[in-house]
Coordinates of C-alpha atoms and ligand atoms in Angstrom, one line a residue:
M1 CA -117.9 -78.8 128.7
T2 CA -117.6 -76.0 131.2
D3 CA -114.7 -73.6 130.4
P4 CA -112.7 -73.6 133.6
F5 CA -111.1 -70.3 132.5
H6 CA -114.3 -68.4 131.9
T7 CA -113.0 -67.1 128.6
N8 CA -116.3 -66.8 126.8
G9 CA -116.8 -63.1 125.9
L10 CA -118.9 -60.9 128.1
A11 CA -119.2 -63.1 131.2
D12 CA -115.4 -62.9 131.4
R13 CA -115.5 -59.3 132.5
H14 CA -117.6 -60.1 135.5
T15 CA -115.6 -63.1 136.8
P16 CA -113.7 -61.9 139.8
L17 CA -110.0 -62.5 139.6
P18 CA -107.9 -64.2 140.7
L19 CA -109.7 -67.5 140.2
P20 CA -109.1 -69.9 143.1
R21 CA -105.8 -71.7 143.0
R22 CA -106.0 -74.8 140.9
H23 CA -105.8 -77.9 143.1
T24 CA -102.6 -79.8 142.2
R25 CA -101.0 -82.9 143.8
Q26 CA -98.3 -82.0 146.3
V27 CA -94.7 -83.0 146.0
R28 CA -91.8 -82.3 148.3
I29 CA -88.4 -80.9 147.3
G30 CA -86.4 -81.6 150.5
S31 CA -88.2 -79.6 153.2
V32 CA -90.2 -77.4 150.7
P33 CA -93.6 -78.6 149.5
I34 CA -94.8 -77.6 146.0
G35 CA -98.5 -77.7 145.0
G36 CA -101.6 -78.6 147.0
S37 CA -102.2 -75.9 149.6
A38 CA -98.5 -74.9 149.9
P39 CA -97.6 -71.3 149.2
I40 CA -96.2 -70.4 145.8
V41 CA -92.5 -71.3 145.9
V42 CA -89.7 -69.0 144.5
Q43 CA -86.9 -70.6 142.6
S44 CA -83.8 -69.3 140.9
M45 CA -80.7 -70.9 139.3
T46 CA -77.0 -70.4 140.0
K47 CA -74.8 -68.8 137.3
T48 CA -71.5 -69.8 138.7
D49 CA -69.3 -72.7 137.4
T50 CA -70.8 -75.7 139.2
H51 CA -67.3 -77.1 139.7
D52 CA -66.6 -74.1 142.0
V53 CA -68.4 -75.3 145.0
A54 CA -67.6 -72.3 147.2
A55 CA -68.7 -69.7 144.6
T56 CA -71.9 -71.7 143.9
V57 CA -72.8 -72.1 147.5
A58 CA -72.2 -68.3 148.0
Q59 CA -74.6 -67.6 145.2
V60 CA -77.1 -70.0 146.7
R61 CA -76.8 -68.3 150.1
D62 CA -77.3 -64.8 148.6
A63 CA -80.4 -65.9 146.7
C64 CA -81.9 -67.6 149.9
A65 CA -81.2 -64.4 151.9
A66 CA -83.3 -62.5 149.3
G67 CA -86.2 -64.9 149.6
C68 CA -85.4 -67.9 147.4
D69 CA -86.9 -71.2 148.5
I70 CA -85.2 -73.6 146.0
M71 CA -82.1 -73.3 143.8
R72 CA -81.3 -75.1 140.6
V73 CA -77.8 -75.9 139.6
A74 CA -76.6 -76.8 136.0
V75 CA -74.9 -80.2 135.8
P76 CA -73.0 -80.1 132.5
D77 CA -70.5 -83.0 133.2
A78 CA -69.5 -85.8 135.6
E79 CA -67.3 -83.5 137.7
A80 CA -70.2 -81.0 138.1
A81 CA -72.5 -83.9 139.2
E82 CA -69.9 -84.9 141.9
S83 CA -69.6 -81.2 143.0
L84 CA -73.2 -81.3 143.8
R85 CA -72.5 -83.4 147.0
G86 CA -70.6 -80.4 148.5
I87 CA -73.2 -77.9 147.3
V88 CA -76.1 -79.9 148.7
Q89 CA -74.3 -80.2 152.1
E90 CA -73.6 -76.5 152.4
S91 CA -76.8 -75.2 150.9
P92 CA -79.4 -73.5 153.1
C93 CA -82.2 -74.6 150.7
P94 CA -83.0 -77.6 148.6
I95 CA -81.0 -78.1 145.4
V96 CA -82.3 -79.2 142.0
A97 CA -79.9 -80.7 139.5
D98 CA -80.5 -79.5 135.9
I99 CA -79.6 -82.3 133.5
H100 CA -79.6 -82.3 129.7
F101 CA -78.9 -85.2 127.4
D102 CA -76.8 -87.5 129.6
Y103 CA -78.9 -89.7 131.8
R104 CA -75.8 -90.8 133.8
L105 CA -75.4 -87.3 135.1
A106 CA -78.8 -87.5 136.5
L107 CA -78.0 -90.8 138.3
T108 CA -74.8 -89.3 139.8
A109 CA -76.6 -86.1 140.8
I110 CA -79.3 -88.2 142.6
D111 CA -76.6 -90.2 144.3
A112 CA -74.9 -86.9 145.3
G113 CA -78.0 -85.9 147.2
A114 CA -79.9 -83.6 144.8
H115 CA -83.4 -82.9 146.1
K116 CA -84.9 -83.0 142.6
V117 CA -83.7 -83.5 139.1
R118 CA -84.9 -81.5 136.2
I119 CA -84.9 -83.3 132.9
N120 CA -86.5 -83.0 129.5
P121 CA -87.3 -86.6 128.7
G122 CA -87.3 -85.7 125.1
N123 CA -83.6 -84.9 125.1
I124 CA -82.6 -87.8 127.4
G125 CA -83.3 -90.1 124.5
A126 CA -83.9 -93.9 124.7
E127 CA -86.8 -95.0 127.0
D128 CA -84.5 -97.3 129.1
R129 CA -82.4 -94.2 130.0
V130 CA -85.4 -92.1 131.1
R131 CA -86.6 -95.2 133.0
A132 CA -83.2 -95.5 134.8
I133 CA -83.5 -91.9 136.0
V134 CA -87.1 -92.5 137.1
D135 CA -86.2 -95.6 139.0
R136 CA -83.2 -94.0 140.8
A137 CA -85.3 -91.0 141.7
G138 CA -88.0 -93.3 143.1
E139 CA -85.4 -95.2 145.2
A140 CA -84.1 -91.9 146.5
G141 CA -87.6 -90.6 147.2
I142 CA -87.1 -87.4 145.2
P143 CA -89.3 -85.7 142.5
I144 CA -88.5 -85.1 138.9
R145 CA -89.3 -81.9 137.1
V146 CA -90.3 -82.6 133.5
G147 CA -89.2 -79.5 131.7
V148 CA -90.5 -78.9 128.2
N149 CA -89.6 -75.9 126.1
A150 CA -90.1 -74.7 122.6
G151 CA -86.5 -75.4 121.5
S152 CA -86.6 -79.2 122.2
L153 CA -89.9 -80.5 121.1
E154 CA -90.3 -84.1 119.8
R155 CA -90.1 -84.5 116.0
D156 CA -93.6 -86.1 115.6
L157 CA -95.2 -83.2 117.4
L158 CA -93.4 -80.7 115.3
A159 CA -94.6 -82.5 112.2
Q160 CA -98.1 -82.7 113.5
Y161 CA -98.4 -79.0 114.7
G162 CA -96.1 -77.4 112.2
H163 CA -94.1 -75.7 114.9
A164 CA -93.8 -75.5 118.7
T165 CA -97.4 -74.3 119.3
S166 CA -98.9 -74.0 122.8
A167 CA -100.9 -77.2 122.1
A168 CA -97.8 -79.1 121.0
L169 CA -96.0 -78.0 124.1
A170 CA -98.8 -79.1 126.4
E171 CA -99.1 -82.4 124.6
S172 CA -95.5 -83.1 124.9
A173 CA -95.5 -82.4 128.7
A174 CA -98.7 -84.5 129.1
R175 CA -97.1 -87.4 127.1
H176 CA -94.0 -87.4 129.4
V177 CA -96.0 -87.3 132.5
Q178 CA -98.2 -90.2 131.3
R179 CA -95.1 -92.2 130.6
L180 CA -93.7 -91.6 134.1
E181 CA -97.0 -92.3 135.8
G182 CA -97.3 -95.5 133.8
W183 CA -94.1 -96.6 135.5
G184 CA -95.7 -95.8 138.9
F185 CA -93.9 -92.5 139.4
R186 CA -96.0 -89.6 140.5
D187 CA -93.7 -87.1 142.2
I188 CA -93.7 -84.9 139.2
V189 CA -93.5 -81.1 138.7
V190 CA -94.0 -79.9 135.1
S191 CA -92.6 -76.7 133.5
I192 CA -93.6 -75.6 130.0
K193 CA -91.7 -72.6 128.8
A194 CA -91.4 -70.5 125.7
S195 CA -89.7 -67.2 125.3
D196 CA -92.9 -65.3 124.5
V197 CA -95.7 -64.5 126.9
W198 CA -98.8 -65.8 125.0
R199 CA -97.4 -69.1 124.0
T200 CA -96.2 -69.7 127.6
V201 CA -99.5 -68.8 129.1
E202 CA -101.6 -70.8 126.6
A203 CA -99.4 -73.9 127.0
C204 CA -99.6 -73.8 130.8
R205 CA -103.4 -73.3 130.6
R206 CA -103.8 -76.2 128.2
F207 CA -101.6 -78.5 130.4
A208 CA -103.7 -77.6 133.4
E209 CA -106.7 -79.0 131.7
L210 CA -104.8 -82.3 131.2
S211 CA -103.1 -83.1 134.5
D212 CA -103.1 -82.2 138.2
C213 CA -99.3 -82.1 138.3
P214 CA -98.0 -79.0 140.0
Q215 CA -96.6 -76.5 137.5
H216 CA -93.4 -74.6 137.6
V217 CA -94.1 -71.4 135.7
G218 CA -91.9 -68.8 134.0
V219 CA -90.9 -67.3 130.7
T220 CA -87.6 -68.7 129.4
E221 CA -84.8 -66.4 128.1
A222 CA -86.8 -63.5 129.2
G223 CA -84.0 -61.0 128.8
L224 CA -82.2 -58.2 130.7
P225 CA -83.8 -57.3 134.0
L226 CA -86.2 -54.6 132.8
T227 CA -87.5 -56.5 129.8
G228 CA -87.3 -59.8 131.6
A229 CA -89.2 -58.7 134.7
T230 CA -91.9 -57.0 132.6
K231 CA -92.3 -60.1 130.3
S232 CA -92.4 -62.4 133.3
A233 CA -94.8 -60.2 135.2
A234 CA -97.2 -60.2 132.2
A235 CA -97.1 -63.9 131.7
L236 CA -97.1 -65.0 135.4
G237 CA -99.8 -62.4 136.3
I238 CA -102.2 -63.9 133.8
L239 CA -101.4 -67.5 135.0
F240 CA -101.8 -66.6 138.7
A241 CA -105.0 -64.8 137.9
H242 CA -106.3 -68.2 136.5
G243 CA -105.1 -70.0 139.6
I244 CA -102.2 -71.7 137.7
G245 CA -98.6 -71.9 139.0
D246 CA -97.3 -73.6 142.1
T247 CA -93.7 -72.4 141.9
L248 CA -92.0 -69.8 139.7
R249 CA -88.7 -68.6 138.3
V250 CA -88.2 -65.2 136.8
S251 CA -85.3 -65.9 134.3
L252 CA -83.2 -62.9 133.8
T253 CA -79.9 -62.1 132.2
G254 CA -78.7 -60.9 135.6
P255 CA -77.7 -62.3 139.1
P256 CA -80.0 -64.8 140.8
V257 CA -80.6 -62.2 143.6
T258 CA -82.3 -60.0 141.0
E259 CA -84.5 -62.9 139.8
V260 CA -85.5 -63.6 143.4
Q261 CA -86.3 -59.9 144.1
V262 CA -88.5 -59.7 141.0
A263 CA -90.3 -63.0 141.9
C264 CA -90.9 -61.9 145.5
T265 CA -92.1 -58.5 144.4
L266 CA -94.4 -60.1 141.8
L267 CA -96.0 -62.4 144.4
S268 CA -96.5 -59.7 146.9
S269 CA -97.9 -57.3 144.3
L270 CA -100.5 -59.9 143.5
G271 CA -101.2 -60.5 147.2
L272 CA -100.1 -64.1 146.8
R273 CA -97.3 -64.1 149.3
Q274 CA -95.7 -61.4 151.3
R275 CA -92.2 -61.6 152.6
G276 CA -90.7 -58.6 154.3
V277 CA -91.5 -55.0 153.5
T278 CA -93.7 -54.0 150.5
L279 CA -92.6 -50.5 149.5
I280 CA -94.9 -48.2 147.6
S281 CA -93.8 -44.8 146.4
C282 CA -95.7 -42.1 144.4
P283 CA -94.6 -41.4 140.8
T284 CA -94.1 -37.6 141.8
C285 CA -95.7 -34.7 140.0
G286 CA -95.8 -30.9 140.1
R287 CA -97.0 -31.1 143.8
T288 CA -93.9 -33.0 144.9
Q289 CA -92.2 -31.2 147.8
V290 CA -89.4 -33.7 148.8
P291 CA -86.9 -35.7 146.8
V292 CA -89.1 -38.9 146.5
C293 CA -86.8 -40.9 144.3
E294 CA -83.8 -40.4 146.6
L295 CA -85.9 -41.1 149.7
A296 CA -87.5 -44.2 148.2
E297 CA -84.1 -45.6 147.3
R298 CA -82.8 -45.0 150.8
V299 CA -85.9 -46.6 152.3
A300 CA -85.7 -49.6 149.9
E301 CA -82.1 -50.2 151.0
Y302 CA -83.0 -49.9 154.7
V303 CA -86.0 -52.3 154.6
R304 CA -84.2 -54.9 152.5
T305 CA -83.3 -57.1 155.6
I306 CA -86.6 -56.7 157.5
D307 CA -88.6 -59.9 157.4
T308 CA -91.8 -58.6 159.0
P309 CA -94.5 -58.3 156.4
I310 CA -95.5 -54.6 156.4
T311 CA -96.3 -52.0 153.8
V312 CA -94.3 -48.7 153.8
A313 CA -95.0 -45.7 151.6
V314 CA -92.9 -42.8 150.4
M315 CA -95.2 -40.0 149.1
G316 CA -94.4 -36.6 147.6
C317 CA -97.0 -34.3 149.2
V318 CA -99.2 -34.1 152.2
V319 CA -102.3 -33.1 150.2
N320 CA -102.7 -36.4 148.4
G321 CA -100.0 -38.7 149.8
P322 CA -101.5 -40.1 152.9
G323 CA -104.9 -40.7 151.2
E324 CA -103.4 -42.3 148.1
A325 CA -101.3 -44.6 150.4
K326 CA -104.1 -45.5 152.8
E327 CA -103.3 -49.2 152.6
A328 CA -99.7 -48.6 153.8
D329 CA -99.1 -49.4 157.5
V330 CA -96.7 -46.5 157.7
G331 CA -95.4 -43.8 155.4
I332 CA -94.0 -40.4 155.0
C333 CA -95.1 -37.5 152.9
G334 CA -93.5 -34.2 151.9
G335 CA -94.7 -30.7 153.0
K336 CA -93.5 -27.2 152.3
D337 CA -91.0 -27.0 155.1
S338 CA -92.0 -29.9 157.2
G339 CA -93.2 -33.4 156.2
G340 CA -95.6 -35.9 157.8
V341 CA -95.4 -39.4 159.1
F342 CA -98.6 -41.3 158.7
R343 CA -100.1 -44.6 159.6
H344 CA -103.0 -45.9 157.5
G345 CA -103.6 -42.6 155.9
E346 CA -103.6 -40.5 159.1
V347 CA -100.8 -38.1 159.8
V348 CA -99.5 -39.0 163.3
R349 CA -96.4 -36.7 163.4
R350 CA -94.8 -33.7 161.7
V351 CA -91.1 -33.4 161.3
P352 CA -88.6 -31.1 159.5
A353 CA -88.3 -32.2 155.8
D354 CA -84.7 -33.1 156.3
R355 CA -85.6 -35.5 159.1
L356 CA -88.2 -37.5 157.2
F357 CA -86.0 -40.6 156.6
E358 CA -85.0 -40.9 160.3
A359 CA -88.6 -40.4 161.4
L360 CA -89.7 -43.1 159.1
V361 CA -87.0 -45.5 160.4
E362 CA -88.2 -44.9 164.0
E363 CA -91.8 -45.5 163.0
I364 CA -90.9 -48.7 161.1
E365 CA -88.9 -50.0 164.1
S366 CA -91.7 -49.4 166.4
L367 CA -94.2 -51.0 164.0
V368 CA -92.0 -54.1 163.6
R369 CA -91.7 -54.4 167.4
E370 CA -95.5 -54.2 167.7
R371 CA -96.1 -56.8 164.9
N372 CA -93.5 -59.2 166.3
A373 CA -95.0 -58.9 169.8
E374 CA -98.4 -59.9 168.3
R375 CA -97.0 -63.0 166.6
Ligands
SF4_1 FE1 -98.2 -35.9 143.2 FE2 -98.7 -35.9 145.8 FE3 -99.6 -37.9 144.3 FE4 -97.0 -37.8 144.8 S1 -98.6 -38.1 146.3 S2 -98.0 -38.1 142.8 S3 -96.7 -35.6 144.9 S4 -100.2 -35.8 144.2

């Protein structure tokens, strides 16, 4: 059989990456499509008490403003399931209800207007309970995310594989999908997550060979922002390189906005989706003639609310800066007493070093006007 991932030795090195996006069936979460030819969708999860509708909606709004497409909300009890009604009504993006164990919470969440429910059929228990959720989701016309993770694998698979291997995780997900499809339900998104990079990658790759369901990808319990972002970038970078992943969450021990910022940065770094400004800045070295870190921080803050997809550079010296940042639409570079403003590697203006930030702002504003006029 042909290896769809071209992992056989030498030939591997000559396969251009990324591989084309894997074709998956498309499902719709409210107004947001996932899979098929839809762009890769960014998700996050609220960390507020779901009973507190106002605080939860505020967190959803912040995440959406940062670029989140879909938010998930934990539904730990009946009161939280009821609170979903207010959250869904006020939310600027589709809401996914996260359900564990109690199938009745899923039914209430669906009735409350959730745009998708996320369940692990393995921990919902008896088949008739899973079936009740599937039937209610079918009636409401909403998808189900089948979420499988290393901590809640079926006993027979654990016995067969010894522990939660990538093969066991993929088989568990495929088994759940098959059951739902056997009941005529096909609006399914699958997530398979482990807390380590290789197992997550391998399980998602294995599942991709078994099903055309769209995949929600991410590393679970990834950690504090630095560790979590690094781990997530490692795993998701590999998966996206292989064309796998229709929607992602970067799970961090930190606010949802940080999760979304990391996810959006990851997608734009891979050229998969650009939203707003991509900022590049040089690492600085002995040639640096302006305070690059400080300038880059100021520029990052300034461009945070700009939606136009442009690339901006902050570089430390005029000798190498413009050339190294040729791909940037606009940038600044330090000089001995004066600095330069450049566009696509060519210095277009010289300004006093202490006016570099203001000069860059003027240039960005003019570029954004030009781009918006072209739209
Ligand atoms: Fe050094 Fe100039 Fe490159 Fe920055 S742009 S790292 S200052 S050579």
